[in-house]
Coordinates of C-alpha atoms and ligand atoms in Angstrom, one line a residue:
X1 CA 79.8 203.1 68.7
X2 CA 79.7 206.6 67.2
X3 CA 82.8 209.2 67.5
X4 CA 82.5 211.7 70.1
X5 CA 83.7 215.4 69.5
X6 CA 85.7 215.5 72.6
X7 CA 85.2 218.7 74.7
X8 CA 88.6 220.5 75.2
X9 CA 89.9 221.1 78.7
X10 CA 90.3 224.8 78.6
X11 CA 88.0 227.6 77.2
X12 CA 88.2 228.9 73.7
X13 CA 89.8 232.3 75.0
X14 CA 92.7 230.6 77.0
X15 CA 95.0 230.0 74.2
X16 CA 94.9 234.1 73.8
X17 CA 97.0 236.0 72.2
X18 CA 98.3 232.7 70.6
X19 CA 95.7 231.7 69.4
X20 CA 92.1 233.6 68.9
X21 CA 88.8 232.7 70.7
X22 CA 86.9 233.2 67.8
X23 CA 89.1 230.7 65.4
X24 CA 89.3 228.1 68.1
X25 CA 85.3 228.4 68.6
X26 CA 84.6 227.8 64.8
X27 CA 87.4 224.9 64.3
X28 CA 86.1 223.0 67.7
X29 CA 82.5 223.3 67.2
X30 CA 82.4 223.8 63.3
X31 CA 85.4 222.1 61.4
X32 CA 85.7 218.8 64.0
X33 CA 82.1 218.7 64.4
X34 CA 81.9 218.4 60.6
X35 CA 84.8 215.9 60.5
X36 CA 83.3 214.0 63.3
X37 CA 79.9 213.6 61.9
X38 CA 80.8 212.8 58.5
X39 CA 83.0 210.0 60.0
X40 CA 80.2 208.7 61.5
X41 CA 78.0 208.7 58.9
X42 CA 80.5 207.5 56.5
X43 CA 81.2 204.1 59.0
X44 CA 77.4 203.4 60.4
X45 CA 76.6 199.8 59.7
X46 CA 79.4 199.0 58.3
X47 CA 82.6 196.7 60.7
X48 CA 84.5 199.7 60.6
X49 CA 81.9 200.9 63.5
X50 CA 83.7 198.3 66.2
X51 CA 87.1 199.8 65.3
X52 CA 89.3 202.4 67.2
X53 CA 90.1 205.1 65.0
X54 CA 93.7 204.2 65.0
X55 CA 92.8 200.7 63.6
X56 CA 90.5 202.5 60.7
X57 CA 93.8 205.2 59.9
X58 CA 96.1 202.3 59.6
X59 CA 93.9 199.9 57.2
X60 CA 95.5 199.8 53.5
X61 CA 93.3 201.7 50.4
X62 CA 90.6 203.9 52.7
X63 CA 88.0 205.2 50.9
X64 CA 88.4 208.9 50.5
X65 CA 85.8 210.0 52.5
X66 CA 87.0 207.7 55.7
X67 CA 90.1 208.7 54.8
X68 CA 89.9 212.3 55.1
X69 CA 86.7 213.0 57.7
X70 CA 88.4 210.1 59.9
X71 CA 91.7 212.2 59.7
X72 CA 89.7 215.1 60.6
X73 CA 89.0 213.6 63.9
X74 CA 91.5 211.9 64.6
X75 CA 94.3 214.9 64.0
X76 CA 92.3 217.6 65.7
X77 CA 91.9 215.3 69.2
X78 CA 95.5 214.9 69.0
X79 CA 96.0 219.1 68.5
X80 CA 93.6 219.7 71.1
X81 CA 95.5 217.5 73.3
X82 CA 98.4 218.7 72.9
X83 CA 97.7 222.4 73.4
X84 CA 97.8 224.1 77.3
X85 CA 97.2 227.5 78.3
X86 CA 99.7 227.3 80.6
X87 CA 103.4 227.6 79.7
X88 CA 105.1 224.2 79.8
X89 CA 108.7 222.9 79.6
X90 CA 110.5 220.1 78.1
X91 CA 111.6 217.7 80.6
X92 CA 115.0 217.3 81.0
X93 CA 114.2 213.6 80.4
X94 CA 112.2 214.3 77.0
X95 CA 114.7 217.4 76.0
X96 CA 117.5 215.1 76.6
X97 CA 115.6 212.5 73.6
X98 CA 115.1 215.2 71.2
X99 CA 118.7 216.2 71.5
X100 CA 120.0 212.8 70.6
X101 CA 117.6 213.1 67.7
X102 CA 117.9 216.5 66.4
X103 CA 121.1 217.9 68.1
X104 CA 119.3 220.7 69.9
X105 CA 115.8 221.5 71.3
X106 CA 116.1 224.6 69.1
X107 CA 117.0 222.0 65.7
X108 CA 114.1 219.9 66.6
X109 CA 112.1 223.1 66.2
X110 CA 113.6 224.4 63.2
X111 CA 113.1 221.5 61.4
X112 CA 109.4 221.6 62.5
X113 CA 109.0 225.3 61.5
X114 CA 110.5 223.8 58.0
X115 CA 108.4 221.2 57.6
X116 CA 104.9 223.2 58.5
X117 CA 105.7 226.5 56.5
X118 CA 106.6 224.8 53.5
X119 CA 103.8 222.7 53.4
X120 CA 102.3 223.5 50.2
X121 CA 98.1 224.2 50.8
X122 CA 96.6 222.5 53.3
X123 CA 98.0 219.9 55.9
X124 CA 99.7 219.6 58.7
X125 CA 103.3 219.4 60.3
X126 CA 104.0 216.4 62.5
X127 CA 106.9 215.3 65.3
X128 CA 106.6 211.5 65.4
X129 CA 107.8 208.4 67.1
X130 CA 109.2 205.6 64.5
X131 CA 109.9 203.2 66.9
X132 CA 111.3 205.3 69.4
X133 CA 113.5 207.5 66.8
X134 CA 111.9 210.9 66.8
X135 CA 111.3 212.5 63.2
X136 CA 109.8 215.4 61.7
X137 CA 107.5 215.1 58.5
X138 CA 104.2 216.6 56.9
X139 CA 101.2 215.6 55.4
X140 CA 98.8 217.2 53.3
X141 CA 95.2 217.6 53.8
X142 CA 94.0 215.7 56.5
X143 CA 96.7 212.6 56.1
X144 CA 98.6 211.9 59.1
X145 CA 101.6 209.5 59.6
X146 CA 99.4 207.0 60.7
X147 CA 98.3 206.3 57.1
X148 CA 99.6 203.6 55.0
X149 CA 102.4 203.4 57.4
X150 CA 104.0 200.0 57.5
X151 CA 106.3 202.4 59.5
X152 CA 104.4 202.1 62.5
X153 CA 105.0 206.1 62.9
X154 CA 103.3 207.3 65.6
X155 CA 102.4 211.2 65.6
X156 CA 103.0 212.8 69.2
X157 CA 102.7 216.3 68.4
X158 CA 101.4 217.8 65.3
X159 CA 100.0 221.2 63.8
X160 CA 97.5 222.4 62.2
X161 CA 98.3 224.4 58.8
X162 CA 94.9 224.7 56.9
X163 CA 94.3 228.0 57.0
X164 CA 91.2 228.1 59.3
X165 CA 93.6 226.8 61.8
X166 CA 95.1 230.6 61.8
X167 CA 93.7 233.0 59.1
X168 CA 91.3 235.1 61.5
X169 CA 94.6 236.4 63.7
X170 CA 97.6 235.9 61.5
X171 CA 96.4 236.2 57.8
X172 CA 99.0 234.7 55.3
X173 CA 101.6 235.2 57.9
X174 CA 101.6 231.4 58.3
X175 CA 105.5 231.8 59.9
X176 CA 104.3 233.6 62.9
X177 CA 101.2 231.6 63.7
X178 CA 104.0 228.5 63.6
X179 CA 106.4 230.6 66.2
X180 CA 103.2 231.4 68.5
X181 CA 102.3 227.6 68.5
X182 CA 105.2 227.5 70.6
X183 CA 103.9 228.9 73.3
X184 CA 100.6 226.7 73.8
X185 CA 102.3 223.5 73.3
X186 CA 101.7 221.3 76.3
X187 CA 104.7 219.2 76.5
X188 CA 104.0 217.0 79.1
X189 CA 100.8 215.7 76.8
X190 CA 103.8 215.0 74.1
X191 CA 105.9 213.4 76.5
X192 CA 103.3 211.3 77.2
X193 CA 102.5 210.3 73.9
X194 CA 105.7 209.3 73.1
X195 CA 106.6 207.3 76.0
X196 CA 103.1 205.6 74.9
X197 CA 104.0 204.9 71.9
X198 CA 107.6 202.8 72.5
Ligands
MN1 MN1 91.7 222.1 61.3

């Protein structure tokens, strides 16, 4: 079974001003199209083609190509995921978790901010679930936690910080494509996730 590019549940405008229609048009159809076939041609006939993409991301000493065109895929269906046009809160329930971990909804974020504007190049910034225990890391390229983790870390929310995630609208100004992420994140998706993955 081939990977699907997964079509997104709002339109490539409705992440605006946040995000621009034109960059989210290029990385849907372009960058995880690219990802997506080049995973697929990278697997076809080979066992790898009855696996979930979770199970491929978690096998030991991936091949580079798998490694990085399958963390394409995988990392841009969880951003699209966990993006929403429309404002939402943290639950009480959920904000209640990430203070026990952090000390503050506003910590939690810090540390995030932290984490994606220093990554050096290209990567991403991740919140995860190890175990239950929330925790903030990043990744370069297109590595995810998933990846040699004998952690079992779990990503539930993550960010895009190549710069054709954000260099149409915000330039080098990496720091306030970050702060406007913010405002798209669908929280109830990352609630989700994380209740999924204890
Ligand atoms: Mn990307």
């Amino acid at each position: 079974m081939a990977f699907k590019l997964p079509k997104l549940n709002y339109a490539y405008d409705a992440l605006e001003p946040y995000i621009d229609s034109r960059t989210m048009e290029i990385h849907h159809s372009k960058h995880h199209a690219g990802y997506t076939n080049n995973l697929n041609k990278a697997i076809e006939g080979t066992e790898l083609e009855t696996k979930t993409i979770e199970e491929i991301l978690m096998l030991p000493d991936l091949p580079g190509n798998i490694r990085n065109n399958g963390g394409g895929y995988f990392n841009h269906c969880l951003f699209w995921d966990i993006l929403s046009p429309n404002k939402t809160d943290i639950s009480k329930e959920f904000g209640s978790i990430i203070t026990e971990n952090f000390g503050s909804i506003s910590k939690m974020k810090e540390e995030f901010k932290t984490a994606a504007a220093s990554r050096f190049g290209s990567g991403w910034a991740w919140l995860c679930s190890n175990k239950g225990k929330l925790e903030i890391c990043s990744t370069p390229n297109q590595d995810n936690p998933l990846m040699d983790s004998q952690k079992n870390c779990i990503p539930v929310l993550g960010l895009d910080v190549w710069e054709h995630a954000y260099y149409l609208l915000y330039q080098n100004r990496r720091p306030d494509y970050i702060e406007a992420f913010w405002e798209v994140v669908n929280w109830s998706t990352v609630e989700s996730r994380y209740k999924a993955s204890i």
